């Protein structure tokens, strides 16, 4: 039989850290927004504002998970989102 210790090691049966899930969510939402239209409309701006609020509260709630490496990765991912925005607007 399998001991119970194996299941206690795996928290919620996934080991993906919260910062990585936030970065993945950022890219999915932004890619979906960038494909909507070639011009920025009110929906795009409202969605980005709500998304920024979501990021703020997510980081604040999971502050203990954000060490120096995760913060650097998050900042690099935000720079990647800015680059993705300009590439999407250019039409590449």
mmCIF file of N, CA and C in Angstrom:
data_model
loop_
_atom_site.group_PDB
_atom_site.id
_atom_site.type_symbol
_atom_site.label_atom_id
_atom_site.label_comp_id
_atom_site.label_asym_id
_atom_site.label_seq_id
_atom_site.Cartn_x
_atom_site.Cartn_y
_atom_site.Cartn_z
ATOM 1 N N UNK A 1 0.831 -1.178 0.000
ATOM 2 C CA UNK A 1 0.000 0.000 0.000
ATOM 3 C C UNK A 1 0.882 1.249 0.000
ATOM 4 N N UNK A 2 0.295 2.336 -0.436
ATOM 5 C CA UNK A 2 0.980 3.616 -0.480
ATOM 6 C C UNK A 2 0.769 4.325 0.854
ATOM 7 N N UNK A 3 1.857 4.845 1.384
ATOM 8 C CA UNK A 3 1.728 5.525 2.680
ATOM 9 C C UNK A 3 1.072 6.895 2.512
ATOM 10 N N UNK A 4 0.535 7.407 3.594
ATOM 11 C CA UNK A 4 -0.146 8.706 3.571
ATOM 12 C C UNK A 4 0.833 9.870 3.450
ATOM 13 N N UNK A 5 2.101 9.641 3.716
ATOM 14 C CA UNK A 5 3.085 10.718 3.640
ATOM 15 C C UNK A 5 3.254 11.238 2.224
ATOM 16 N N UNK A 6 3.031 10.410 1.247
ATOM 17 C CA UNK A 6 3.170 10.850 -0.144
ATOM 18 C C UNK A 6 2.160 11.937 -0.460
ATOM 19 N N UNK A 7 0.952 11.786 0.005
ATOM 20 C CA UNK A 7 -0.086 12.765 -0.285
ATOM 21 C C UNK A 7 0.049 14.023 0.566
ATOM 22 N N UNK A 8 0.674 13.922 1.708
ATOM 23 C CA UNK A 8 0.879 15.092 2.547
ATOM 24 C C UNK A 8 1.972 16.002 1.974
ATOM 25 N N UNK A 9 2.913 15.422 1.220
ATOM 26 C CA UNK A 9 3.978 16.222 0.624
ATOM 27 C C UNK A 9 3.443 17.127 -0.468
ATOM 28 N N UNK A 10 2.477 16.646 -1.196
ATOM 29 C CA UNK A 10 1.948 17.388 -2.349
ATOM 30 C C UNK A 10 0.793 18.256 -1.896
ATOM 31 N N UNK A 11 1.035 19.520 -1.816
ATOM 32 C CA UNK A 11 0.009 20.460 -1.401
ATOM 33 C C UNK A 11 -0.974 20.655 -2.552
ATOM 34 N N UNK A 12 -2.206 20.358 -2.351
ATOM 35 C CA UNK A 12 -3.281 20.488 -3.342
ATOM 36 C C UNK A 12 -2.971 19.773 -4.652
ATOM 37 N N UNK A 13 -2.111 18.790 -4.604
ATOM 38 C CA UNK A 13 -1.744 17.970 -5.762
ATOM 39 C C UNK A 13 -1.159 18.780 -6.910
ATOM 40 N N UNK A 14 -0.606 19.917 -6.606
ATOM 41 C CA UNK A 14 0.163 20.652 -7.611
ATOM 42 C C UNK A 14 1.264 21.405 -6.889
ATOM 43 N N UNK A 15 2.370 21.530 -7.518
ATOM 44 C CA UNK A 15 3.502 22.186 -6.885
ATOM 45 C C UNK A 15 3.891 23.459 -7.618
ATOM 46 N N UNK A 16 2.999 24.018 -8.387
ATOM 47 C CA UNK A 16 3.291 25.255 -9.091
ATOM 48 C C UNK A 16 3.183 26.419 -8.118
ATOM 49 N N UNK A 17 4.259 27.204 -7.981
ATOM 50 C CA UNK A 17 4.208 28.329 -7.044
ATOM 51 C C UNK A 17 3.231 29.404 -7.508
ATOM 52 N N UNK A 18 2.707 30.150 -6.556
ATOM 53 C CA UNK A 18 1.742 31.216 -6.852
ATOM 54 C C UNK A 18 2.308 32.286 -7.788
ATOM 55 N N UNK A 19 3.578 32.709 -7.638
ATOM 56 C CA UNK A 19 4.097 33.717 -8.576
ATOM 57 C C UNK A 19 4.116 33.237 -10.025
ATOM 58 N N UNK A 20 4.400 31.967 -10.237
ATOM 59 C CA UNK A 20 4.421 31.433 -11.605
ATOM 60 C C UNK A 20 3.001 31.411 -12.173
ATOM 61 N N UNK A 21 2.030 31.048 -11.356
ATOM 62 C CA UNK A 21 0.642 31.064 -11.812
ATOM 63 C C UNK A 21 0.190 32.479 -12.162
ATOM 64 N N UNK A 22 0.651 33.479 -11.402
ATOM 65 C CA UNK A 22 0.296 34.864 -11.695
ATOM 66 C C UNK A 22 0.911 35.321 -13.013
ATOM 67 N N UNK A 23 2.156 34.938 -13.272
ATOM 68 C CA UNK A 23 2.817 35.305 -14.535
ATOM 69 C C UNK A 23 2.105 34.655 -15.715
ATOM 70 N N UNK A 24 1.745 33.399 -15.582
ATOM 71 C CA UNK A 24 1.032 32.700 -16.657
ATOM 72 C C UNK A 24 -0.327 33.355 -16.900
ATOM 73 N N UNK A 25 -1.021 33.708 -15.830
ATOM 74 C CA UNK A 25 -2.319 34.379 -15.963
ATOM 75 C C UNK A 25 -2.164 35.724 -16.654
ATOM 76 N N UNK A 26 -1.112 36.459 -16.309
ATOM 77 C CA UNK A 26 -0.862 37.747 -16.962
ATOM 78 C C UNK A 26 -0.721 37.586 -18.465
ATOM 79 N N UNK A 27 0.061 36.616 -18.895
ATOM 80 C CA UNK A 27 0.279 36.426 -20.328
ATOM 81 C C UNK A 27 -0.985 35.958 -21.043
ATOM 82 N N UNK A 28 -1.757 35.095 -20.427
ATOM 83 C CA UNK A 28 -2.986 34.617 -21.067
ATOM 84 C C UNK A 28 -3.980 35.755 -21.253
ATOM 85 N N UNK A 29 -4.199 36.549 -20.202
ATOM 86 C CA UNK A 29 -5.156 37.649 -20.297
ATOM 87 C C UNK A 29 -4.684 38.703 -21.290
ATOM 88 N N UNK A 30 -3.421 39.051 -21.237
ATOM 89 C CA UNK A 30 -2.920 40.088 -22.153
ATOM 90 C C UNK A 30 -2.926 39.612 -23.604
ATOM 91 N N UNK A 31 -2.609 38.370 -23.851
ATOM 92 C CA UNK A 31 -2.680 37.857 -25.227
ATOM 93 C C UNK A 31 -4.118 37.875 -25.736
ATOM 94 N N UNK A 32 -5.053 37.549 -24.874
ATOM 95 C CA UNK A 32 -6.464 37.606 -25.274
ATOM 96 C C UNK A 32 -6.887 39.042 -25.558
ATOM 97 N N UNK A 33 -6.418 39.982 -24.763
ATOM 98 C CA UNK A 33 -6.777 41.384 -24.986
ATOM 99 C C UNK A 33 -6.139 41.945 -26.249
ATOM 100 N N UNK A 34 -4.909 41.528 -26.538
ATOM 101 C CA UNK A 34 -4.201 42.063 -27.701
ATOM 102 C C UNK A 34 -4.801 41.586 -29.011
ATOM 103 N N UNK A 35 -5.524 40.491 -28.978
ATOM 104 C CA UNK A 35 -6.113 39.973 -30.213
ATOM 105 C C UNK A 35 -7.508 40.527 -30.478
ATOM 106 N N UNK A 36 -8.052 41.314 -29.567
ATOM 107 C CA UNK A 36 -9.419 41.817 -29.735
ATOM 108 C C UNK A 36 -9.550 42.805 -30.883
ATOM 109 N N UNK A 37 -8.692 43.823 -30.911
ATOM 110 C CA UNK A 37 -8.880 44.896 -31.866
ATOM 111 C C UNK A 37 -7.539 45.600 -32.076
ATOM 112 N N UNK A 38 -7.400 46.328 -33.163
ATOM 113 C CA UNK A 38 -6.156 47.038 -33.436
ATOM 114 C C UNK A 38 -6.082 48.390 -32.755
ATOM 115 N N UNK A 39 -7.155 48.835 -32.164
ATOM 116 C CA UNK A 39 -7.124 50.102 -31.447
ATOM 117 C C UNK A 39 -7.504 49.874 -29.996
ATOM 118 N N UNK A 40 -7.029 50.759 -29.148
ATOM 119 C CA UNK A 40 -7.335 50.657 -27.727
ATOM 120 C C UNK A 40 -8.691 51.300 -27.486
ATOM 121 N N UNK A 41 -9.605 50.535 -26.952
ATOM 122 C CA UNK A 41 -10.928 51.079 -26.650
ATOM 123 C C UNK A 41 -11.144 51.071 -25.145
ATOM 124 N N UNK A 42 -12.308 51.455 -24.711
ATOM 125 C CA UNK A 42 -12.575 51.579 -23.289
ATOM 126 C C UNK A 42 -12.538 50.234 -22.578
ATOM 127 N N UNK A 43 -12.943 49.153 -23.270
ATOM 128 C CA UNK A 43 -12.935 47.823 -22.662
ATOM 129 C C UNK A 43 -11.517 47.377 -22.348
ATOM 130 N N UNK A 44 -10.595 47.655 -23.266
ATOM 131 C CA UNK A 44 -9.190 47.294 -23.071
ATOM 132 C C UNK A 44 -8.622 48.016 -21.844
ATOM 133 N N UNK A 45 -8.879 49.309 -21.741
ATOM 134 C CA UNK A 45 -8.386 50.082 -20.601
ATOM 135 C C UNK A 45 -8.992 49.627 -19.289
ATOM 136 N N UNK A 46 -10.295 49.386 -19.277
ATOM 137 C CA UNK A 46 -10.967 48.919 -18.068
ATOM 138 C C UNK A 46 -10.444 47.554 -17.633
ATOM 139 N N UNK A 47 -10.238 46.673 -18.598
ATOM 140 C CA UNK A 47 -9.731 45.342 -18.278
ATOM 141 C C UNK A 47 -8.327 45.416 -17.704
ATOM 142 N N UNK A 48 -7.473 46.273 -18.254
ATOM 143 C CA UNK A 48 -6.121 46.403 -17.713
ATOM 144 C C UNK A 48 -6.122 46.995 -16.306
ATOM 145 N N UNK A 49 -7.019 47.923 -16.039
ATOM 146 C CA UNK A 49 -7.116 48.488 -14.685
ATOM 147 C C UNK A 49 -7.569 47.419 -13.693
ATOM 148 N N UNK A 50 -8.590 46.659 -14.045
ATOM 149 C CA UNK A 50 -9.058 45.582 -13.170
ATOM 150 C C UNK A 50 -7.991 44.510 -12.989
ATOM 151 N N UNK A 51 -7.241 44.248 -14.045
ATOM 152 C CA UNK A 51 -6.174 43.263 -13.989
ATOM 153 C C UNK A 51 -5.035 43.734 -13.089
ATOM 154 N N UNK A 52 -4.724 45.012 -13.119
ATOM 155 C CA UNK A 52 -3.691 45.558 -12.234
ATOM 156 C C UNK A 52 -4.131 45.453 -10.773
ATOM 157 N N UNK A 53 -5.413 45.689 -10.503
ATOM 158 C CA UNK A 53 -5.938 45.540 -9.141
ATOM 159 C C UNK A 53 -5.852 44.081 -8.695
ATOM 160 N N UNK A 54 -6.173 43.159 -9.595
ATOM 161 C CA UNK A 54 -6.065 41.732 -9.284
ATOM 162 C C UNK A 54 -4.626 41.358 -8.949
ATOM 163 N N UNK A 55 -3.670 41.851 -9.747
ATOM 164 C CA UNK A 55 -2.261 41.562 -9.479
ATOM 165 C C UNK A 55 -1.832 42.107 -8.121
ATOM 166 N N UNK A 56 -2.247 43.323 -7.806
ATOM 167 C CA UNK A 56 -1.879 43.933 -6.535
ATOM 168 C C UNK A 56 -2.371 43.101 -5.362
ATOM 169 N N UNK A 57 -3.632 42.719 -5.377
ATOM 170 C CA UNK A 57 -4.172 41.964 -4.257
ATOM 171 C C UNK A 57 -3.636 40.538 -4.209
ATOM 172 N N UNK A 58 -3.327 39.961 -5.354
ATOM 173 C CA UNK A 58 -2.741 38.631 -5.375
ATOM 174 C C UNK A 58 -1.341 38.645 -4.774
ATOM 175 N N UNK A 59 -0.548 39.646 -5.124
ATOM 176 C CA UNK A 59 0.796 39.751 -4.561
ATOM 177 C C UNK A 59 0.714 40.054 -3.064
ATOM 178 N N UNK A 60 -0.213 40.898 -2.680
ATOM 179 C CA UNK A 60 -0.352 41.249 -1.273
ATOM 180 C C UNK A 60 -0.799 40.050 -0.435
ATOM 181 N N UNK A 61 -1.693 39.228 -0.981
ATOM 182 C CA UNK A 61 -2.190 38.054 -0.253
ATOM 183 C C UNK A 61 -1.110 36.981 -0.116
ATOM 184 N N UNK A 62 -0.284 36.819 -1.135
ATOM 185 C CA UNK A 62 0.742 35.775 -1.140
ATOM 186 C C UNK A 62 2.139 36.373 -0.966
ATOM 187 N N UNK A 63 2.283 37.361 -0.120
ATOM 188 C CA UNK A 63 3.564 38.070 0.045
ATOM 189 C C UNK A 63 4.684 37.142 0.488
ATOM 190 N N UNK A 64 4.386 36.129 1.282
ATOM 191 C CA UNK A 64 5.441 35.230 1.760
ATOM 192 C C UNK A 64 6.029 34.381 0.637
ATOM 193 N N UNK A 65 5.310 34.216 -0.476
ATOM 194 C CA UNK A 65 5.817 33.438 -1.605
ATOM 195 C C UNK A 65 6.750 34.243 -2.503
ATOM 196 N N UNK A 66 6.756 35.539 -2.362
ATOM 197 C CA UNK A 66 7.542 36.398 -3.246
ATOM 198 C C UNK A 66 8.883 36.721 -2.606
ATOM 199 N N UNK A 67 9.893 35.964 -3.008
ATOM 200 C CA UNK A 67 11.247 36.276 -2.583
ATOM 201 C C UNK A 67 11.929 37.087 -3.687
ATOM 202 N N UNK A 68 13.216 37.320 -3.560
ATOM 203 C CA UNK A 68 13.934 38.183 -4.506
ATOM 204 C C UNK A 68 13.892 37.625 -5.929
ATOM 205 N N UNK A 69 14.053 36.331 -6.078
ATOM 206 C CA UNK A 69 14.053 35.705 -7.400
ATOM 207 C C UNK A 69 12.683 35.827 -8.059
ATOM 208 N N UNK A 70 11.625 35.605 -7.302
ATOM 209 C CA UNK A 70 10.278 35.698 -7.857
ATOM 210 C C UNK A 70 9.914 37.132 -8.229
ATOM 211 N N UNK A 71 10.372 38.093 -7.460
ATOM 212 C CA UNK A 71 10.105 39.494 -7.797
ATOM 213 C C UNK A 71 10.825 39.884 -9.076
ATOM 214 N N UNK A 72 12.075 39.443 -9.243
ATOM 215 C CA UNK A 72 12.818 39.726 -10.476
ATOM 216 C C UNK A 72 12.130 39.066 -11.664
ATOM 217 N N UNK A 73 11.677 37.825 -11.502
ATOM 218 C CA UNK A 73 10.976 37.134 -12.586
ATOM 219 C C UNK A 73 9.671 37.845 -12.935
ATOM 220 N N UNK A 74 8.976 38.355 -11.944
ATOM 221 C CA UNK A 74 7.724 39.074 -12.180
ATOM 222 C C UNK A 74 7.983 40.372 -12.937
ATOM 223 N N UNK A 75 9.026 41.108 -12.568
ATOM 224 C CA UNK A 75 9.361 42.355 -13.258
ATOM 225 C C UNK A 75 9.778 42.078 -14.696
ATOM 226 N N UNK A 76 10.567 41.040 -14.916
ATOM 227 C CA UNK A 76 10.963 40.669 -16.280
ATOM 228 C C UNK A 76 9.741 40.273 -17.098
ATOM 229 N N UNK A 77 8.791 39.581 -16.475
ATOM 230 C CA UNK A 77 7.584 39.189 -17.209
ATOM 231 C C UNK A 77 6.750 40.412 -17.575
ATOM 232 N N UNK A 78 6.730 41.432 -16.698
ATOM 233 C CA UNK A 78 6.009 42.660 -17.033
ATOM 234 C C UNK A 78 6.670 43.386 -18.198
ATOM 235 N N UNK A 79 7.999 43.373 -18.240
ATOM 236 C CA UNK A 79 8.708 43.958 -19.382
ATOM 237 C C UNK A 79 8.408 43.170 -20.654
ATOM 238 N N UNK A 80 8.284 41.859 -20.525
ATOM 239 C CA UNK A 80 7.906 41.032 -21.665
ATOM 240 C C UNK A 80 6.501 41.345 -22.156
ATOM 241 N N UNK A 81 5.594 41.660 -21.227
ATOM 242 C CA UNK A 81 4.238 42.038 -21.623
ATOM 243 C C UNK A 81 4.228 43.362 -22.373
ATOM 244 N N UNK A 82 5.072 44.290 -21.960
ATOM 245 C CA UNK A 82 5.174 45.566 -22.679
ATOM 246 C C UNK A 82 5.700 45.328 -24.092
ATOM 247 N N UNK A 83 6.720 44.489 -24.221
ATOM 248 C CA UNK A 83 7.251 44.154 -25.541
ATOM 249 C C UNK A 83 6.200 43.433 -26.382
ATOM 250 N N UNK A 84 5.446 42.545 -25.770
ATOM 251 C CA UNK A 84 4.377 41.838 -26.474
ATOM 252 C C UNK A 84 3.303 42.807 -26.957
ATOM 253 N N UNK A 85 3.016 43.814 -26.153
ATOM 254 C CA UNK A 85 2.034 44.831 -26.563
ATOM 255 C C UNK A 85 2.501 45.543 -27.830
ATOM 256 N N UNK A 86 3.746 45.988 -27.850
ATOM 257 C CA UNK A 86 4.237 46.712 -29.019
ATOM 258 C C UNK A 86 4.341 45.806 -30.248
ATOM 259 N N UNK A 87 4.687 44.551 -30.046
ATOM 260 C CA UNK A 87 4.710 43.612 -31.171
ATOM 261 C C UNK A 87 3.304 43.345 -31.704
ATOM 262 N N UNK A 88 2.341 43.242 -30.820
ATOM 263 C CA UNK A 88 0.959 43.022 -31.262
ATOM 264 C C UNK A 88 0.414 44.234 -31.997
ATOM 265 N N UNK A 89 0.756 45.421 -31.556
ATOM 266 C CA UNK A 89 0.286 46.633 -32.228
ATOM 267 C C UNK A 89 0.966 46.834 -33.561
ATOM 268 N N UNK A 90 2.187 46.338 -33.690
ATOM 269 C CA UNK A 90 2.924 46.452 -34.951
ATOM 270 C C UNK A 90 2.380 45.465 -35.978
ATOM 271 N N UNK A 91 1.780 44.405 -35.508
ATOM 272 C CA UNK A 91 1.175 43.436 -36.412
ATOM 273 C C UNK A 91 2.072 42.247 -36.722
ATOM 274 N N UNK A 92 3.067 41.995 -35.892
ATOM 275 C CA UNK A 92 3.947 40.853 -36.127
ATOM 276 C C UNK A 92 3.377 39.572 -35.612
#
